[in-house]
């Protein structure tokens, strides 16, 4: 199609080929931008709601299994290990949902920062390429964040605290009998620690193996919770994230 065709010619060509006509006037362009912004905002809010649901499920799982495990002295500490497994599954699901949410959030923030902000308070000439990232994303949608980085973000935001609560409850569960007996000598403390190791056993798996696995698991949790770089995230342009 020739580059010197007028908007009316483009509209005629679009009608002839059966495609929707492009906006021919500034008013039509503004209306299109408004409706597009509403659509992207709705998709972003929908994925945000899905993320919040997963977080709510994780909190519910932790509260329910804590009640089961700590309600009676005879309940097995494996319930808390199972809670850690369920929370990890929900974290993986939420990281996947966050990757989709991040795509639509980036489009919305691009419109707000470079278009609506300049309408409300013009500070400089409007950048001619401000819409190029949005157009590229619409033509070929791609994730803007890796699965690992998404997991790190959600882990640092919410899930590290859930894991910490489960760890404290699990430590209390396997050491509750030790805490009930006063240790007045080093020998008593040694016997008490042996009792804790015995309590940490999970079926045929020895207690030391279980404790070592939990320690390694939480070392990974701590590493990825602190590893995430917040300089190139949604907080890069302001202290509020959506």
GROMACS .gro file of C-alpha atoms in nm:
model
  242
    1UNK     CA    1   0.000   0.000   0.000
    2UNK     CA    2   0.145   0.341  -0.094
    3UNK     CA    3   0.279   0.549   0.196
    4UNK     CA    4   0.111   0.870   0.070
    5UNK     CA    5  -0.246   0.742   0.097
    6UNK     CA    6  -0.478   0.967   0.299
    7UNK     CA    7  -0.685   0.845   0.597
    8UNK     CA    8  -0.997   0.844   0.380
    9UNK     CA    9  -0.817   0.628   0.124
   10UNK     CA   10  -0.708   0.392   0.403
   11UNK     CA   11  -1.067   0.368   0.524
   12UNK     CA   12  -1.188   0.294   0.171
   13UNK     CA   13  -0.919   0.030   0.129
   14UNK     CA   14  -1.011  -0.127   0.465
   15UNK     CA   15  -1.379  -0.140   0.372
   16UNK     CA   16  -1.294  -0.294   0.033
   17UNK     CA   17  -1.089  -0.572   0.193
   18UNK     CA   18  -1.336  -0.630   0.476
   19UNK     CA   19  -1.100  -0.511   0.757
   20UNK     CA   20  -1.208  -0.259   1.023
   21UNK     CA   21  -1.121   0.096   0.930
   22UNK     CA   22  -0.843   0.270   1.120
   23UNK     CA   23  -0.925   0.590   1.315
   24UNK     CA   24  -0.939   0.879   1.069
   25UNK     CA   25  -0.974   1.171   1.312
   26UNK     CA   26  -0.813   1.266   1.646
   27UNK     CA   27  -1.147   1.211   1.820
   28UNK     CA   28  -1.169   0.856   1.689
   29UNK     CA   29  -0.811   0.795   1.798
   30UNK     CA   30  -0.884   0.920   2.151
   31UNK     CA   31  -1.196   0.702   2.174
   32UNK     CA   32  -0.995   0.402   2.060
   33UNK     CA   33  -0.726   0.471   2.320
   34UNK     CA   34  -0.985   0.503   2.597
   35UNK     CA   35  -1.152   0.173   2.512
   36UNK     CA   36  -0.819   0.000   2.469
   37UNK     CA   37  -0.704   0.126   2.809
   38UNK     CA   38  -1.022  -0.003   2.970
   39UNK     CA   39  -0.971  -0.342   2.807
   40UNK     CA   40  -0.611  -0.374   2.923
   41UNK     CA   41  -0.706  -0.254   3.270
   42UNK     CA   42  -0.976  -0.520   3.288
   43UNK     CA   43  -0.737  -0.796   3.185
   44UNK     CA   44  -0.478  -0.676   3.434
   45UNK     CA   45  -0.738  -0.667   3.712
   46UNK     CA   46  -0.853  -1.017   3.618
   47UNK     CA   47  -0.507  -1.166   3.650
   48UNK     CA   48  -0.449  -0.966   3.968
   49UNK     CA   49  -0.761  -1.128   4.111
   50UNK     CA   50  -0.628  -1.472   4.017
   51UNK     CA   51  -0.300  -1.398   4.196
   52UNK     CA   52  -0.486  -1.287   4.508
   53UNK     CA   53  -0.696  -1.604   4.503
   54UNK     CA   54  -0.385  -1.821   4.501
   55UNK     CA   55  -0.242  -1.624   4.794
   56UNK     CA   56  -0.568  -1.665   4.982
   57UNK     CA   57  -0.562  -2.040   4.918
   58UNK     CA   58  -0.207  -2.058   5.054
   59UNK     CA   59  -0.306  -1.869   5.370
   60UNK     CA   60  -0.609  -2.094   5.415
   61UNK     CA   61  -0.398  -2.409   5.374
   62UNK     CA   62  -0.144  -2.287   5.630
   63UNK     CA   63  -0.413  -2.190   5.883
   64UNK     CA   64  -0.603  -2.517   5.841
   65UNK     CA   65  -0.303  -2.748   5.868
   66UNK     CA   66  -0.159  -2.550   6.159
   67UNK     CA   67  -0.487  -2.607   6.341
   68UNK     CA   68  -0.473  -2.978   6.264
   69UNK     CA   69  -0.109  -3.017   6.366
   70UNK     CA   70  -0.106  -2.807   6.682
   71UNK     CA   71  -0.452  -2.894   6.812
   72UNK     CA   72  -0.344  -3.222   6.976
   73UNK     CA   73  -0.006  -3.349   7.098
   74UNK     CA   74  -0.055  -3.677   6.912
   75UNK     CA   75  -0.087  -3.523   6.565
   76UNK     CA   76   0.209  -3.601   6.340
   77UNK     CA   77   0.460  -3.334   6.235
   78UNK     CA   78   0.432  -3.465   5.880
   79UNK     CA   79   0.117  -3.256   5.846
   80UNK     CA   80   0.336  -2.944   5.852
   81UNK     CA   81   0.575  -3.094   5.597
   82UNK     CA   82   0.273  -3.161   5.377
   83UNK     CA   83   0.168  -2.798   5.425
   84UNK     CA   84   0.511  -2.686   5.299
   85UNK     CA   85   0.458  -2.902   4.991
   86UNK     CA   86   0.113  -2.756   4.924
   87UNK     CA   87   0.238  -2.400   4.969
   88UNK     CA   88   0.519  -2.471   4.722
   89UNK     CA   89   0.265  -2.595   4.468
   90UNK     CA   90   0.055  -2.283   4.512
   91UNK     CA   91   0.368  -2.069   4.476
   92UNK     CA   92   0.444  -2.229   4.140
   93UNK     CA   93   0.087  -2.171   4.023
   94UNK     CA   94   0.098  -1.809   4.137
   95UNK     CA   95   0.433  -1.747   3.965
   96UNK     CA   96   0.280  -1.866   3.637
   97UNK     CA   97  -0.018  -1.635   3.683
   98UNK     CA   98   0.210  -1.345   3.773
   99UNK     CA   99   0.392  -1.375   3.440
  100UNK     CA  100   0.064  -1.317   3.255
  101UNK     CA  101  -0.031  -1.033   3.490
  102UNK     CA  102   0.306  -0.866   3.434
  103UNK     CA  103   0.245  -0.843   3.057
  104UNK     CA  104  -0.082  -0.652   3.095
  105UNK     CA  105   0.050  -0.445   3.386
  106UNK     CA  106   0.339  -0.328   3.169
  107UNK     CA  107   0.103  -0.218   2.892
  108UNK     CA  108  -0.120  -0.028   3.135
  109UNK     CA  109   0.175   0.144   3.300
  110UNK     CA  110   0.316   0.239   2.958
  111UNK     CA  111  -0.011   0.413   2.871
  112UNK     CA  112  -0.031   0.587   3.208
  113UNK     CA  113   0.329   0.708   3.220
  114UNK     CA  114   0.373   0.827   2.863
  115UNK     CA  115   0.021   0.921   2.750
  116UNK     CA  116  -0.225   1.001   3.028
  117UNK     CA  117   0.038   1.165   3.251
  118UNK     CA  118   0.137   1.398   2.969
  119UNK     CA  119  -0.228   1.485   2.906
  120UNK     CA  120  -0.284   1.573   3.271
  121UNK     CA  121   0.045   1.758   3.320
  122UNK     CA  122   0.257   1.809   3.005
  123UNK     CA  123   0.626   1.838   3.087
  124UNK     CA  124   0.793   1.777   2.754
  125UNK     CA  125   0.720   1.689   2.396
  126UNK     CA  126   0.541   1.358   2.367
  127UNK     CA  127   0.785   1.083   2.278
  128UNK     CA  128   0.696   0.956   1.933
  129UNK     CA  129   0.806   0.601   2.018
  130UNK     CA  130   0.619   0.565   2.346
  131UNK     CA  131   0.360   0.329   2.194
  132UNK     CA  132   0.614   0.110   2.012
  133UNK     CA  133   0.659  -0.139   2.302
  134UNK     CA  134   0.280  -0.177   2.329
  135UNK     CA  135   0.241  -0.233   1.954
  136UNK     CA  136   0.523  -0.489   1.961
  137UNK     CA  137   0.360  -0.671   2.251
  138UNK     CA  138   0.023  -0.674   2.073
  139UNK     CA  139   0.171  -0.811   1.752
  140UNK     CA  140   0.380  -1.076   1.927
  141UNK     CA  141   0.288  -1.120   2.295
  142UNK     CA  142   0.582  -1.244   2.500
  143UNK     CA  143   0.651  -1.278   2.869
  144UNK     CA  144   0.856  -0.994   3.017
  145UNK     CA  145   0.983  -1.189   3.316
  146UNK     CA  146   1.122  -1.539   3.357
  147UNK     CA  147   0.948  -1.805   3.564
  148UNK     CA  148   1.231  -1.798   3.818
  149UNK     CA  149   1.213  -1.421   3.864
  150UNK     CA  150   0.836  -1.437   3.899
  151UNK     CA  151   0.873  -1.703   4.167
  152UNK     CA  152   1.131  -1.490   4.349
  153UNK     CA  153   0.900  -1.188   4.348
  154UNK     CA  154   0.601  -1.376   4.489
  155UNK     CA  155   0.824  -1.555   4.738
  156UNK     CA  156   0.964  -1.228   4.868
  157UNK     CA  157   0.625  -1.058   4.878
  158UNK     CA  158   0.407  -1.315   5.053
  159UNK     CA  159   0.525  -1.673   5.065
  160UNK     CA  160   0.845  -1.630   5.266
  161UNK     CA  161   0.632  -1.536   5.568
  162UNK     CA  162   0.411  -1.843   5.523
  163UNK     CA  163   0.718  -2.064   5.505
  164UNK     CA  164   0.859  -1.899   5.818
  165UNK     CA  165   0.538  -1.966   6.012
  166UNK     CA  166   0.542  -2.331   5.904
  167UNK     CA  167   0.908  -2.366   6.003
  168UNK     CA  168   0.845  -2.226   6.351
  169UNK     CA  169   0.543  -2.452   6.397
  170UNK     CA  170   0.738  -2.757   6.277
  171UNK     CA  171   1.027  -2.679   6.514
  172UNK     CA  172   0.779  -2.640   6.798
  173UNK     CA  173   0.611  -2.967   6.707
  174UNK     CA  174   0.922  -3.184   6.709
  175UNK     CA  175   1.066  -3.017   7.021
  176UNK     CA  176   0.752  -2.980   7.233
  177UNK     CA  177   0.833  -3.282   7.448
  178UNK     CA  178   1.185  -3.150   7.503
  179UNK     CA  179   1.051  -2.813   7.613
  180UNK     CA  180   0.824  -2.975   7.870
  181UNK     CA  181   1.118  -3.137   8.047
  182UNK     CA  182   1.364  -2.906   8.221
  183UNK     CA  183   1.724  -2.971   8.115
  184UNK     CA  184   1.946  -2.923   8.416
  185UNK     CA  185   2.262  -3.081   8.283
  186UNK     CA  186   2.447  -3.126   7.960
  187UNK     CA  187   2.353  -3.493   7.951
  188UNK     CA  188   1.986  -3.407   7.977
  189UNK     CA  189   2.021  -3.164   7.686
  190UNK     CA  190   2.194  -3.433   7.480
  191UNK     CA  191   1.916  -3.679   7.550
  192UNK     CA  192   1.660  -3.413   7.466
  193UNK     CA  193   1.826  -3.340   7.130
  194UNK     CA  194   1.829  -3.712   7.055
  195UNK     CA  195   1.458  -3.715   7.133
  196UNK     CA  196   1.403  -3.424   6.891
  197UNK     CA  197   1.588  -3.611   6.616
  198UNK     CA  198   1.377  -3.918   6.688
  199UNK     CA  199   1.059  -3.708   6.671
  200UNK     CA  200   1.164  -3.568   6.334
  201UNK     CA  201   1.167  -3.913   6.176
  202UNK     CA  202   0.917  -3.960   5.894
  203UNK     CA  203   0.829  -4.325   5.861
  204UNK     CA  204   1.142  -4.514   5.752
  205UNK     CA  205   1.329  -4.186   5.690
  206UNK     CA  206   1.562  -4.104   5.985
  207UNK     CA  207   1.515  -3.780   6.173
  208UNK     CA  208   1.857  -3.643   6.076
  209UNK     CA  209   1.773  -3.686   5.707
  210UNK     CA  210   1.442  -3.505   5.751
  211UNK     CA  211   1.605  -3.222   5.944
  212UNK     CA  212   1.879  -3.193   5.680
  213UNK     CA  213   1.623  -3.184   5.400
  214UNK     CA  214   1.418  -2.914   5.574
  215UNK     CA  215   1.734  -2.711   5.643
  216UNK     CA  216   1.840  -2.733   5.278
  217UNK     CA  217   1.490  -2.645   5.160
  218UNK     CA  218   1.480  -2.333   5.376
  219UNK     CA  219   1.830  -2.234   5.271
  220UNK     CA  220   1.701  -2.229   4.912
  221UNK     CA  221   1.395  -2.030   5.022
  222UNK     CA  222   1.614  -1.772   5.198
  223UNK     CA  223   1.850  -1.748   4.902
  224UNK     CA  224   1.579  -1.680   4.644
  225UNK     CA  225   1.391  -1.447   4.879
  226UNK     CA  226   1.697  -1.223   4.908
  227UNK     CA  227   1.830  -1.274   4.556
  228UNK     CA  228   1.557  -1.087   4.365
  229UNK     CA  229   1.678  -0.754   4.227
  230UNK     CA  230   1.418  -0.482   4.293
  231UNK     CA  231   1.595  -0.219   4.080
  232UNK     CA  232   1.441  -0.343   3.754
  233UNK     CA  233   1.090  -0.435   3.862
  234UNK     CA  234   0.756  -0.264   3.891
  235UNK     CA  235   0.910  -0.046   4.164
  236UNK     CA  236   1.161   0.104   3.922
  237UNK     CA  237   0.932   0.404   3.858
  238UNK     CA  238   0.787   0.485   4.198
  239UNK     CA  239   0.737   0.310   4.530
  240UNK     CA  240   0.388   0.174   4.456
  241UNK     CA  241   0.336  -0.148   4.268
  242UNK     CA  242   0.014  -0.287   4.121
   0.00000   0.00000   0.00000
